[in-house]
């Protein structure tokens, strides 16, 4: 018999095998990590390159869009930006080279966008040719520059239009969004043949046509055609001769887009300029100061700021800068688009006019365009924070000038700029990115000086010229708002006034519009404290300078027998003076006077006593006034009446006179509730007080012995008298509850007794006692 012994064999892994496996895994992980780093780096580089390509194509489209007449085509020439263009992950420098060709006549255009070290070399170059030479000398040019090329030739748009069929004429179009889709430049139909239109208003040259049931309006232009316009009466007045309307421009509920229109000053029509897609218009305001001279001799005058304008062609902004002739300083405002996707909801209706206070809005109503809709909404395509980019001046380099910023006042700057860059910098861990600014700014002033050769000379000239302007502050070249982590980029409605005059009274340059003046009127401005200051004025505009800390300014204009007055908060944007013959409106204001002393009350309006009917209670007052104002103030006295002064909003109605509901006045007879509060010898408390629901009981109570009290309460009002003691029980080993008693009203161990007084029609006496009970606490 065979016997087989089965042996158990133990299997295992040796140390050497473990070490080999560890090395293999480590090498694999390192390879994967290296691959991931390369992918991330490549993705970042691709994003920078894509954004640079977009900026190059935008400039190319801008050069093409400039061709409206043959001389515009001839003016296309090489050039470069003088400031960084702020991107999502990088800042860019851009320049373009234009070469004229013949047979046929055309222009070969190369637009180049650089960043990094190559971009810095381009930015510091004097012109496009120098920028090209500098970029070509850069060792990093292959990785830090993109190029787009095209050929541009001129063909008359009028000839193209005549050759087109009716269906092909005047299609609405929009350019690519300049900054995070926050706005679109609108191209309405231009130069439509008048033969295709119907005359609507011969005096103003307005025509119409019907398209799919819609009446479209056109204004005759200098070329004998009609340009698309809109009726200003269908729009909402904004400011600076601009109008707006909110529209729904996407498939999501809510009027998220704002269209901005300029007044054609014909009393009828407005031209559409730009559409903001984020639900809000963000203003950036300031003053442009010229301290550059017209020549090199010591007696040379200062250069007119009219020689300069704002660079908003591609920044997605719409700027208003209308200096009076021969001005050396003038206010500006540039409007950009924010993003309301993160709120907050708007709260006010659009302003009726410069003098009328803002009114609260309810849900669904169109809000003021400098606030978000209610509820807040924006087009989904708008990037976080909306607009970011540059706001600056054109014509600086061509006139041989420089612009000063805070950096030049601090010392020689590393770059020469003519614009400010606005952006929000988000830091989320190791990731840093740029977003829209989403915040208004004021006092972002520009100072123009004579051109200098070196950075040190520029700094010294800026310091010298800034010292000639009292209280001047200059903002930085880089306006950066900071966010961290994933916090939402919501609209910040508080205007940044960091660079506005502070401790000393600011000098304010106020420029406004004058209407219906046949000759230049005499215009003055005052803050109500100092003597009126005379202003510069033409038949259409005025400019005033006043130094004040007062909250309101009054501007007056006189021209013969015509007088105009407007009141405004201190601002560079003045209120409008209308010298048209005023139309007086008659108002009748009525209301009630209640209370036992109502027959002692006197009410006045504009120094004239109103009539009061005391036949029944309440008494009824009636006041009358003829005025052009939209606010009237009623004054009341006698009988202890409250309030003593009330402002009433006046809105013209369809009837004459217009009846306005006035406020109610109270002439209440004061009543007294008095008595004594007695504390027995066994009562030891820290404090006691007495109060009434309506009225006043004076000083505190001394919680010992017998104390008197007195409360003053209004007549005819239901009231309650309350006494409170602390503690509610005695202290020590035999703690007992304290009892508060007043007539049939009693409280045990609570520390409080509420005594109903009923409707008080006369004086009352209420004596109160506080004693120690036999009830344990």
XYZ file of C-alpha atoms in Angstrom, residues 237-243 261-264:
11
model
C -34.553 109.952 -20.980
C -31.263 109.037 -19.299
C -28.747 111.902 -19.112
C -26.358 113.878 -21.336
C -28.911 114.094 -24.162
C -29.157 110.293 -24.224
C -32.177 108.011 -24.136
C -29.774 106.308 -28.107
C -28.402 109.783 -28.851
C -30.782 112.705 -29.383
C -30.652 114.168 -32.908
